[in-house]
Every structure is written in structure tokens, then in C-alpha cells.
mmCIF file of C-alpha atoms in Angstrom:
data_model
loop_
_atom_site.group_PDB
_atom_site.id
_atom_site.type_symbol
_atom_site.label_atom_id
_atom_site.label_comp_id
_atom_site.label_asym_id
_atom_site.label_seq_id
_atom_site.Cartn_x
_atom_site.Cartn_y
_atom_site.Cartn_z
ATOM 1 C CA UNK A 1 3.063 13.385 -8.646
ATOM 2 C CA UNK A 2 2.350 16.731 -6.888
ATOM 3 C CA UNK A 3 -0.111 17.626 -4.325
ATOM 4 C CA UNK A 4 -3.181 19.138 -5.869
ATOM 5 C CA UNK A 5 -5.584 19.245 -3.120
ATOM 6 C CA UNK A 6 -5.943 19.009 0.683
ATOM 7 C CA UNK A 7 -9.328 17.142 0.423
ATOM 8 C CA UNK A 8 -8.571 13.540 1.080
ATOM 9 C CA UNK A 9 -9.519 10.853 -1.556
ATOM 10 C CA UNK A 10 -9.029 8.250 1.225
ATOM 11 C CA UNK A 11 -9.315 9.005 4.956
ATOM 12 C CA UNK A 12 -8.358 6.154 7.231
ATOM 13 C CA UNK A 13 -9.076 6.554 10.999
ATOM 14 C CA UNK A 14 -8.175 4.257 13.884
ATOM 15 C CA UNK A 15 -8.160 1.095 11.761
ATOM 16 C CA UNK A 16 -7.582 -2.164 13.726
ATOM 17 C CA UNK A 17 -7.340 -5.735 12.583
ATOM 18 C CA UNK A 18 -7.172 -8.824 14.795
ATOM 19 C CA UNK A 19 -6.567 -12.453 13.684
ATOM 20 C CA UNK A 20 -8.414 -14.759 16.115
ATOM 21 C CA UNK A 21 -7.247 -18.089 17.045
ATOM 22 C CA UNK A 22 -8.662 -20.820 19.338
ATOM 23 C CA UNK A 23 -6.575 -19.688 22.328
ATOM 24 C CA UNK A 24 -5.157 -16.265 21.476
ATOM 25 C CA UNK A 25 -5.401 -13.444 18.957
ATOM 26 C CA UNK A 26 -2.853 -11.658 16.815
ATOM 27 C CA UNK A 27 -3.181 -7.959 16.876
ATOM 28 C CA UNK A 28 -1.875 -7.107 13.307
ATOM 29 C CA UNK A 29 -2.943 -3.560 12.892
ATOM 30 C CA UNK A 30 -3.356 -1.256 15.803
ATOM 31 C CA UNK A 31 -5.016 2.111 15.080
ATOM 32 C CA UNK A 32 -3.729 3.126 11.687
ATOM 33 C CA UNK A 33 -4.614 6.804 10.672
ATOM 34 C CA UNK A 34 -3.746 7.681 7.067
ATOM 35 C CA UNK A 35 -4.940 10.222 4.507
ATOM 36 C CA UNK A 36 -4.160 10.780 0.759
ATOM 37 C CA UNK A 37 -5.432 13.443 -1.470
ATOM 38 C CA UNK A 38 -5.979 13.554 -5.260
ATOM 39 C CA UNK A 39 -2.650 13.862 -7.223
ATOM 40 C CA UNK A 40 -0.679 12.405 -4.307
ATOM 41 C CA UNK A 41 1.464 9.282 -4.265
ATOM 42 C CA UNK A 42 2.107 7.697 -0.924
ATOM 43 C CA UNK A 43 4.552 4.984 -0.003
ATOM 44 C CA UNK A 44 3.707 2.710 2.860
ATOM 45 C CA UNK A 45 7.016 1.237 4.164
ATOM 46 C CA UNK A 46 8.428 -1.028 6.860
ATOM 47 C CA UNK A 47 10.021 -4.330 7.349
ATOM 48 C CA UNK A 48 8.339 -7.617 6.388
ATOM 49 C CA UNK A 49 5.524 -8.617 8.794
ATOM 50 C CA UNK A 50 4.906 -5.100 10.105
ATOM 51 C CA UNK A 51 1.198 -5.187 8.819
ATOM 52 C CA UNK A 52 1.464 -3.109 5.616
ATOM 53 C CA UNK A 53 -0.449 -5.672 3.465
ATOM 54 C CA UNK A 54 -2.934 -6.348 6.102
ATOM 55 C CA UNK A 55 -3.456 -2.616 6.689
ATOM 56 C CA UNK A 56 -4.225 -1.823 3.061
ATOM 57 C CA UNK A 57 -6.592 -4.830 2.604
ATOM 58 C CA UNK A 58 -8.389 -3.585 5.669
ATOM 59 C CA UNK A 59 -8.780 -0.191 4.122
ATOM 60 C CA UNK A 60 -10.608 -1.886 1.343
ATOM 61 C CA UNK A 61 -12.669 -4.028 3.684
ATOM 62 C CA UNK A 62 -10.995 -7.207 2.245
ATOM 63 C CA UNK A 63 -9.967 -8.928 5.602
ATOM 64 C CA UNK A 64 -11.228 -12.538 5.601
ATOM 65 C CA UNK A 65 -11.708 -14.834 8.563
ATOM 66 C CA UNK A 66 -10.026 -15.571 10.880
ATOM 67 C CA UNK A 67 -9.064 -11.932 10.390
ATOM 68 C CA UNK A 68 -11.511 -9.387 11.791
ATOM 69 C CA UNK A 69 -11.614 -5.526 11.454
ATOM 70 C CA UNK A 70 -12.388 -4.564 15.070
ATOM 71 C CA UNK A 71 -12.315 -0.801 14.844
ATOM 72 C CA UNK A 72 -11.823 2.261 12.593
ATOM 73 C CA UNK A 73 -13.143 3.695 9.361
ATOM 74 C CA UNK A 74 -11.802 3.984 5.846
ATOM 75 C CA UNK A 75 -13.807 6.719 4.085
ATOM 76 C CA UNK A 76 -13.863 6.976 0.264
ATOM 77 C CA UNK A 77 -16.154 9.389 -1.582
ATOM 78 C CA UNK A 78 -18.288 9.541 1.501
ATOM 79 C CA UNK A 79 -18.602 5.881 1.940
ATOM 80 C CA UNK A 80 -16.939 3.761 4.725
ATOM 81 C CA UNK A 81 -15.270 0.891 2.766
ATOM 82 C CA UNK A 82 -15.131 -1.263 5.941
ATOM 83 C CA UNK A 83 -18.980 -1.207 6.376
ATOM 84 C CA UNK A 84 -19.924 -1.920 2.556
ATOM 85 C CA UNK A 85 -21.722 -5.070 1.777
ATOM 86 C CA UNK A 86 -19.768 -7.443 -0.507
ATOM 87 C CA UNK A 87 -21.958 -6.450 -3.576
ATOM 88 C CA UNK A 88 -21.328 -2.741 -3.204
ATOM 89 C CA UNK A 89 -17.606 -3.199 -2.508
ATOM 90 C CA UNK A 90 -17.268 -5.140 -5.792
ATOM 91 C CA UNK A 91 -18.901 -2.288 -7.560
ATOM 92 C CA UNK A 92 -16.380 0.114 -6.129
ATOM 93 C CA UNK A 93 -13.241 -2.030 -6.666
ATOM 94 C CA UNK A 94 -12.189 -1.985 -10.217
ATOM 95 C CA UNK A 95 -14.140 1.070 -11.043
ATOM 96 C CA UNK A 96 -13.438 3.764 -8.409
ATOM 97 C CA UNK A 97 -10.465 1.914 -6.828
ATOM 98 C CA UNK A 98 -7.842 -0.194 -8.523
ATOM 99 C CA UNK A 99 -6.085 -2.865 -6.362
ATOM 100 C CA UNK A 100 -2.793 -4.397 -7.700
ATOM 101 C CA UNK A 101 -1.353 -7.332 -5.684
ATOM 102 C CA UNK A 102 2.202 -8.651 -5.586
ATOM 103 C CA UNK A 103 1.195 -11.996 -7.317
ATOM 104 C CA UNK A 104 -0.720 -11.354 -10.444
ATOM 105 C CA UNK A 105 -1.253 -15.206 -10.927
ATOM 106 C CA UNK A 106 -3.480 -15.183 -7.785
ATOM 107 C CA UNK A 107 -5.765 -12.595 -9.409
ATOM 108 C CA UNK A 108 -5.902 -13.895 -12.988
ATOM 109 C CA UNK A 109 -8.433 -16.696 -13.509
ATOM 110 C CA UNK A 110 -6.533 -19.804 -14.885
ATOM 111 C CA UNK A 111 -9.465 -21.060 -16.777
ATOM 112 C CA UNK A 112 -10.609 -18.007 -18.649
ATOM 113 C CA UNK A 113 -8.703 -16.240 -21.442
ATOM 114 C CA UNK A 114 -7.344 -12.753 -20.646
ATOM 115 C CA UNK A 115 -10.090 -11.327 -22.933
ATOM 116 C CA UNK A 116 -12.835 -13.093 -21.027
ATOM 117 C CA UNK A 117 -11.567 -11.570 -17.897
ATOM 118 C CA UNK A 118 -11.460 -8.113 -19.332
ATOM 119 C CA UNK A 119 -15.164 -8.530 -20.706
ATOM 120 C CA UNK A 120 -16.424 -9.817 -17.276
ATOM 121 C CA UNK A 121 -14.805 -6.877 -15.597
ATOM 122 C CA UNK A 122 -16.419 -4.385 -17.931
ATOM 123 C CA UNK A 123 -19.752 -6.030 -17.686
ATOM 124 C CA UNK A 124 -19.576 -6.154 -13.809
ATOM 125 C CA UNK A 125 -19.286 -2.332 -13.897
ATOM 126 C CA UNK A 126 -22.207 -1.772 -16.229
ATOM 127 C CA UNK A 127 -20.362 -1.407 -19.552
ATOM 128 C CA UNK A 128 -22.559 -3.288 -21.959
ATOM 129 C CA UNK A 129 -20.163 -3.253 -24.895
ATOM 130 C CA UNK A 130 -20.342 -5.557 -27.962
ATOM 131 C CA UNK A 131 -17.499 -8.188 -28.208
ATOM 132 C CA UNK A 132 -15.760 -5.967 -30.869
ATOM 133 C CA UNK A 133 -15.934 -2.922 -28.672
ATOM 134 C CA UNK A 134 -14.597 -4.667 -25.523
ATOM 135 C CA UNK A 135 -11.881 -6.465 -27.574
ATOM 136 C CA UNK A 136 -10.760 -2.998 -28.960
ATOM 137 C CA UNK A 137 -10.875 -1.362 -25.648
ATOM 138 C CA UNK A 138 -8.817 -4.164 -24.093
ATOM 139 C CA UNK A 139 -6.263 -4.201 -26.881
ATOM 140 C CA UNK A 140 -5.770 -0.457 -26.542
ATOM 141 C CA UNK A 141 -5.267 -0.902 -22.726
ATOM 142 C CA UNK A 142 -2.600 -3.772 -23.253
ATOM 143 C CA UNK A 143 -0.862 -1.571 -25.856
ATOM 144 C CA UNK A 144 -0.747 1.237 -23.335
ATOM 145 C CA UNK A 145 0.968 -0.836 -20.785
ATOM 146 C CA UNK A 146 3.653 -1.994 -23.247
ATOM 147 C CA UNK A 147 2.388 -5.301 -24.511
ATOM 148 C CA UNK A 148 3.094 -5.160 -28.132
ATOM 149 C CA UNK A 149 1.023 -8.199 -29.189
ATOM 150 C CA UNK A 150 -2.276 -7.606 -27.489
ATOM 151 C CA UNK A 151 -4.239 -10.050 -29.683
ATOM 152 C CA UNK A 152 -2.008 -12.902 -28.629
ATOM 153 C CA UNK A 153 -2.258 -11.953 -25.021
ATOM 154 C CA UNK A 154 -5.996 -11.496 -24.999
ATOM 155 C CA UNK A 155 -6.435 -14.907 -26.527
ATOM 156 C CA UNK A 156 -4.110 -16.599 -24.056
ATOM 157 C CA UNK A 157 -4.315 -17.703 -20.521
ATOM 158 C CA UNK A 158 -2.454 -16.794 -17.385
ATOM 159 C CA UNK A 159 -0.131 -19.694 -17.460
ATOM 160 C CA UNK A 160 1.118 -18.593 -20.886
ATOM 161 C CA UNK A 161 2.333 -15.191 -19.480
ATOM 162 C CA UNK A 162 5.610 -14.216 -17.854
ATOM 163 C CA UNK A 163 5.541 -12.531 -14.389
ATOM 164 C CA UNK A 164 6.093 -9.150 -15.982
ATOM 165 C CA UNK A 165 3.506 -9.679 -18.659
ATOM 166 C CA UNK A 166 0.917 -10.826 -16.049
ATOM 167 C CA UNK A 167 1.539 -7.823 -13.864
ATOM 168 C CA UNK A 168 1.044 -5.559 -16.891
ATOM 169 C CA UNK A 169 -2.173 -7.145 -17.662
ATOM 170 C CA UNK A 170 -3.334 -6.607 -14.115
ATOM 171 C CA UNK A 171 -2.267 -2.951 -14.164
ATOM 172 C CA UNK A 172 -4.218 -2.419 -17.378
ATOM 173 C CA UNK A 173 -7.342 -4.059 -15.814
ATOM 174 C CA UNK A 174 -7.089 -2.156 -12.564
ATOM 175 C CA UNK A 175 -6.539 1.178 -14.269
ATOM 176 C CA UNK A 176 -8.853 0.668 -17.407
ATOM 177 C CA UNK A 177 -11.745 2.685 -15.838
ATOM 178 C CA UNK A 178 -9.493 5.448 -14.618
ATOM 179 C CA UNK A 179 -10.199 4.817 -10.882
ATOM 180 C CA UNK A 180 -9.709 7.773 -8.478
ATOM 181 C CA UNK A 181 -7.477 5.634 -6.207
ATOM 182 C CA UNK A 182 -4.942 2.873 -6.988
ATOM 183 C CA UNK A 183 -3.412 0.730 -4.282
ATOM 184 C CA UNK A 184 -0.395 -1.383 -5.338
ATOM 185 C CA UNK A 185 0.795 -4.008 -2.830
ATOM 186 C CA UNK A 186 4.393 -4.835 -3.504
ATOM 187 C CA UNK A 187 3.729 -4.716 -7.264
ATOM 188 C CA UNK A 188 7.326 -5.676 -8.314
ATOM 189 C CA UNK A 189 8.423 -8.184 -5.703
ATOM 190 C CA UNK A 190 8.806 -11.204 -7.975
ATOM 191 C CA UNK A 191 10.275 -9.352 -10.957
ATOM 192 C CA UNK A 192 13.833 -8.657 -12.152
ATOM 193 C CA UNK A 193 15.247 -5.197 -11.667
ATOM 194 C CA UNK A 194 14.776 -3.980 -15.224
ATOM 195 C CA UNK A 195 11.077 -5.093 -15.304
ATOM 196 C CA UNK A 196 10.610 -3.550 -11.820
ATOM 197 C CA UNK A 197 11.536 -0.144 -13.206
ATOM 198 C CA UNK A 198 9.227 -0.446 -16.290
ATOM 199 C CA UNK A 199 6.355 -1.508 -14.134
ATOM 200 C CA UNK A 200 6.794 1.422 -11.629
ATOM 201 C CA UNK A 201 7.161 3.788 -14.548
ATOM 202 C CA UNK A 202 3.926 2.454 -15.937
ATOM 203 C CA UNK A 203 2.138 2.600 -12.728
ATOM 204 C CA UNK A 204 3.163 6.282 -12.362
ATOM 205 C CA UNK A 205 1.929 7.134 -15.891
ATOM 206 C CA UNK A 206 -1.401 5.295 -15.547
ATOM 207 C CA UNK A 207 -2.337 6.836 -12.220
ATOM 208 C CA UNK A 208 -1.029 10.413 -12.652
ATOM 209 C CA UNK A 209 -4.469 11.932 -12.313
ATOM 210 C CA UNK A 210 -5.645 10.110 -9.264
ATOM 211 C CA UNK A 211 -4.039 9.036 -5.870
ATOM 212 C CA UNK A 212 -1.705 6.153 -5.525
ATOM 213 C CA UNK A 213 -0.655 4.162 -2.503
ATOM 214 C CA UNK A 214 2.321 1.860 -3.087
ATOM 215 C CA UNK A 215 3.166 -0.751 -0.392
ATOM 216 C CA UNK A 216 6.849 -1.666 -0.335
ATOM 217 C CA UNK A 217 9.777 -2.586 1.753
ATOM 218 C CA UNK A 218 12.102 -0.924 -0.848
ATOM 219 C CA UNK A 219 12.920 2.674 0.275
ATOM 220 C CA UNK A 220 14.448 3.466 -3.046
ATOM 221 C CA UNK A 221 11.063 2.888 -4.735
ATOM 222 C CA UNK A 222 9.491 5.371 -2.323
ATOM 223 C CA UNK A 223 12.285 7.937 -2.863
ATOM 224 C CA UNK A 224 11.842 7.733 -6.694
ATOM 225 C CA UNK A 225 8.137 7.396 -7.076
ATOM 226 C CA UNK A 226 6.223 8.818 -4.012
ATOM 227 C CA UNK A 227 5.798 12.335 -2.826
ATOM 228 C CA UNK A 228 4.593 11.226 0.602
ATOM 229 C CA UNK A 229 5.569 8.302 2.920
ATOM 230 C CA UNK A 230 4.176 6.559 5.961
ATOM 231 C CA UNK A 231 6.519 4.346 8.048
ATOM 232 C CA UNK A 232 4.876 1.271 9.665
ATOM 233 C CA UNK A 233 6.223 -0.784 12.577
ATOM 234 C CA UNK A 234 4.436 -3.623 14.385
ATOM 235 C CA UNK A 235 0.965 -2.681 13.163
ATOM 236 C CA UNK A 236 1.078 1.091 13.768
ATOM 237 C CA UNK A 237 2.282 4.041 11.599
ATOM 238 C CA UNK A 238 5.190 5.666 13.443
ATOM 239 C CA UNK A 239 6.016 8.502 11.152
ATOM 240 C CA UNK A 240 4.566 10.101 8.011
ATOM 241 C CA UNK A 241 5.102 13.230 5.939
ATOM 242 C CA UNK A 242 6.500 14.263 2.591
ATOM 243 C CA UNK A 243 9.109 11.793 1.390
ATOM 244 C CA UNK A 244 11.729 14.556 1.333
ATOM 245 C CA UNK A 245 11.101 15.565 4.927
ATOM 246 C CA UNK A 246 10.996 12.076 6.395
ATOM 247 C CA UNK A 247 14.036 10.777 4.443
ATOM 248 C CA UNK A 248 16.187 13.770 4.981
ATOM 249 C CA UNK A 249 15.123 14.524 8.554
ATOM 250 C CA UNK A 250 13.744 11.300 10.273
ATOM 251 C CA UNK A 251 12.432 12.164 13.706
ATOM 252 C CA UNK A 252 11.313 8.702 14.907
ATOM 253 C CA UNK A 253 14.110 6.258 16.040
ATOM 254 C CA UNK A 254 12.677 3.443 13.885
ATOM 255 C CA UNK A 255 12.634 5.496 10.765
ATOM 256 C CA UNK A 256 16.191 6.648 11.441
ATOM 257 C CA UNK A 257 17.306 3.052 12.029
ATOM 258 C CA UNK A 258 15.423 1.909 8.806
ATOM 259 C CA UNK A 259 17.103 4.529 6.670
ATOM 260 C CA UNK A 260 20.505 3.716 8.303
ATOM 261 C CA UNK A 261 20.096 0.017 7.223
ATOM 262 C CA UNK A 262 20.082 1.024 3.456
ATOM 263 C CA UNK A 263 23.405 -0.413 1.988
ATOM 264 C CA UNK A 264 25.793 2.445 1.011
ATOM 265 C CA UNK A 265 29.127 2.039 -0.781
ATOM 266 C CA UNK A 266 32.124 2.270 1.504
ATOM 267 C CA UNK A 267 29.987 2.230 4.661
ATOM 268 C CA UNK A 268 29.488 -0.496 7.150
ATOM 269 C CA UNK A 269 25.954 -2.033 7.083
ATOM 270 C CA UNK A 270 23.802 -1.025 10.008
ATOM 271 C CA UNK A 271 21.891 -3.683 11.730
ATOM 272 C CA UNK A 272 18.908 -3.024 14.032
ATOM 273 C CA UNK A 273 19.306 -5.276 17.085
ATOM 274 C CA UNK A 274 16.610 -7.017 18.902
ATOM 275 C CA UNK A 275 13.268 -8.385 17.742
ATOM 276 C CA UNK A 276 9.783 -7.114 17.238
ATOM 277 C CA UNK A 277 7.647 -7.542 20.390
ATOM 278 C CA UNK A 278 4.885 -10.121 20.512
ATOM 279 C CA UNK A 279 1.705 -9.058 18.775
ATOM 280 C CA UNK A 280 -0.437 -11.478 20.740
ATOM 281 C CA UNK A 281 -1.707 -8.656 22.949
ATOM 282 C CA UNK A 282 -2.804 -5.025 22.119
ATOM 283 C CA UNK A 283 -0.099 -2.541 22.609
ATOM 284 C CA UNK A 284 0.133 -0.960 26.111
ATOM 285 C CA UNK A 285 3.247 1.051 25.413
ATOM 286 C CA UNK A 286 5.539 1.929 22.514
ATOM 287 C CA UNK A 287 6.147 -1.275 20.524
ATOM 288 C CA UNK A 288 9.666 -0.055 19.498
ATOM 289 C CA UNK A 289 10.840 0.679 23.144
ATOM 290 C CA UNK A 290 12.618 -2.730 23.454
ATOM 291 C CA UNK A 291 14.818 -2.025 20.454
ATOM 292 C CA UNK A 292 15.153 1.775 20.850
ATOM 293 C CA UNK A 293 18.482 3.418 21.911
ATOM 294 C CA UNK A 294 16.567 6.585 22.979
ATOM 295 C CA UNK A 295 13.795 4.794 25.032
ATOM 296 C CA UNK A 296 12.841 6.183 28.478
ATOM 297 C CA UNK A 297 10.444 5.151 31.185
ATOM 298 C CA UNK A 298 7.324 6.779 29.683
ATOM 299 C CA UNK A 299 8.019 4.676 26.374
ATOM 300 C CA UNK A 300 7.470 1.460 28.406
ATOM 301 C CA UNK A 301 4.235 2.431 29.969
ATOM 302 C CA UNK A 302 2.188 4.455 27.447
ATOM 303 C CA UNK A 303 1.370 4.362 23.748
ATOM 304 C CA UNK A 304 2.557 7.391 21.816
ATOM 305 C CA UNK A 305 0.096 9.159 19.493
ATOM 306 C CA UNK A 306 0.781 10.232 15.953
ATOM 307 C CA UNK A 307 1.083 13.938 16.362
ATOM 308 C CA UNK A 308 2.253 16.770 14.040
ATOM 309 C CA UNK A 309 5.776 18.240 14.479
ATOM 310 C CA UNK A 310 5.332 22.001 14.611
ATOM 311 C CA UNK A 311 3.151 23.533 11.859
ATOM 312 C CA UNK A 312 4.066 21.060 9.243
ATOM 313 C CA UNK A 313 2.178 17.905 8.118
ATOM 314 C CA UNK A 314 5.167 15.841 9.321
ATOM 315 C CA UNK A 315 3.856 13.613 12.060
ATOM 316 C CA UNK A 316 5.479 11.006 14.353
ATOM 317 C CA UNK A 317 4.388 8.736 17.258
ATOM 318 C CA UNK A 318 7.189 9.187 19.723
ATOM 319 C CA UNK A 319 7.812 10.543 23.273
ATOM 320 C CA UNK A 320 11.582 11.242 22.726
ATOM 321 C CA UNK A 321 12.266 14.919 21.901
ATOM 322 C CA UNK A 322 12.828 15.580 18.229
ATOM 323 C CA UNK A 323 16.229 17.269 18.920
ATOM 324 C CA UNK A 324 17.504 14.185 20.591
ATOM 325 C CA UNK A 325 16.570 11.849 17.795
ATOM 326 C CA UNK A 326 17.992 14.080 14.971
ATOM 327 C CA UNK A 327 21.144 14.946 16.789
#
């Protein structure tokens, strides 16, 4: 996809999520800022447990107890998704925003046929179609996502589908009404390599006119399918920009380490030492400082802000001079 506008479809500012326990809280997302415009595809990357999935669910206002959104806004079409009532949120999700999860079997209702779920979704968004009209619409949607026997799929139930078929059904349902924004959270995690490629190609084709966010830990997916990338570590975005800029010229030590850890033929596998700092307290300094080869005193006493590098839209949250990191 190419950038077609500077007006953001989704504008996330200062988003924070806390999971409250009886004795202490886990601060999972700590002030995420993120924007995506129409025609853009953005990859949200980082190692497992860094808060990617929690962040995108918070952007949609889908955090459940004991999780609490404690700060920030997520503006879509002039509405703050965080502040919407459950009823208004349901009217937005599926129609204006499509959300695809990594496990389609947690989304599909096991006691309803695939057709019944299509029909319920259409009725929930105000499309009062006859049974024949809704069947035909659902059949075309399934054909569009590569399911060659839509009648059998529509008549069947979730347990009768393979993982790849179930994910195709979810993509068909999530994109049927041509939403302006699609968020896909690790959409190919449980699928084999061949099916992964087909699903990602399908997702790109079905969302080419809107904006797309793909959550993944696979950097090759971002390199192939996304024109922008945001790198997340310990609940914060540490670097973002065009995929080309960030991948060819990483300016944050964590991004540099993450890219160095990608296996390359003939090269020794790089391993990032140390462990992620505890998230049982809000950050009071750079959360990567304990693993960073470039860290200095200021990194251990202040929280860096995500700021632009020069006049480009390449941004990073780091006190270390760019020249030192890229050297």
C-alpha cells in the first residue's frame, strides 16, 4: 500500500493499560502514541509479551477486567473509541473497523452455522436482507477469500473448518462491509507457511483501500506487507517510521538488536542478553537501559520521549545520539 493522505484514520495518544491485582498492578502499556492514515499499512512489532496485542485491544476499547485503560485516547472518525459505550462500540466494530484475531476459533460461535453468523453480523449493522440476499452476499465473500465451496462452508460449523479455512471466514466477515480500518492481531500464527502467505496476500487485497495494522513478531511479514512500522518494547513504542527507513537505518538500540537477531545464512545468530525489566511499576527511566550497550546515566533516571529525527517522520525514544547507534 502507498501513503495517500496525511489525515490519520486512527490517532492514538498517550494510551495506558494497567492490570490490577490484589497486591500489585502490571503496567502493560505505558503511553503509546500511534497514527495511521488511509491507504497505509502499519506493522506493530516486538518480542512476545511486549504489549502489542494489549495495545491494539486498548485502541478499540476492548480491555476487560482486571485490565483498565488508565489514560489516553484512540480517535477514529472523530470518536474516542476508549470512551464509547459497549453498544456504540459494537456498531463501529465490524462495519467501520474490522478486527481479526490470531485464533479464529475463539471468534466463531461453535453452536451457530457460518451462515447464521454472517446473517447475525449483517443484521447487527442494519442490513435487513432476505435470507436469499444474505446467503448470496456471504457466498460471494467466501469465494473472494478463496473458499471454493461456499455453500458447504456456510452450512457448516466452526469445528468442521481447518485453521486456514476458519481464518479465511473471519477475514471475509471482518472485511465484508469494507471497513475503513482493519486490525489483524497475529493473523497467521497457527498456520503453516504456505497458508500464511495466502492469508497475508488475501488480507492485503481485501484492505487495499483502507488502513491496516498488522500485529506480528515476524519481521519478514512487515518487510513484505507493511509500508510503515512501529517497534514496541516493554509497553512503549521505541521507534517508528517507514519500513524502509527503520529496517535499513535503525536508530534505536532495541530495533538494531531486534533486526540483528533475524537468522541469516552463514552468519552467527545474535542473541540479546539480559531480561525485560519488571512491569510491576510505571516506568521511571528507559526500560531498555538494563540491556542496552549504549546506555548512559540519563537513560537510568529519565523516560525518553518519542521524537522525530530531523525533518522526517522517523521517530524514536532514545537519549543516545543517532550517530552512535548507527555507527
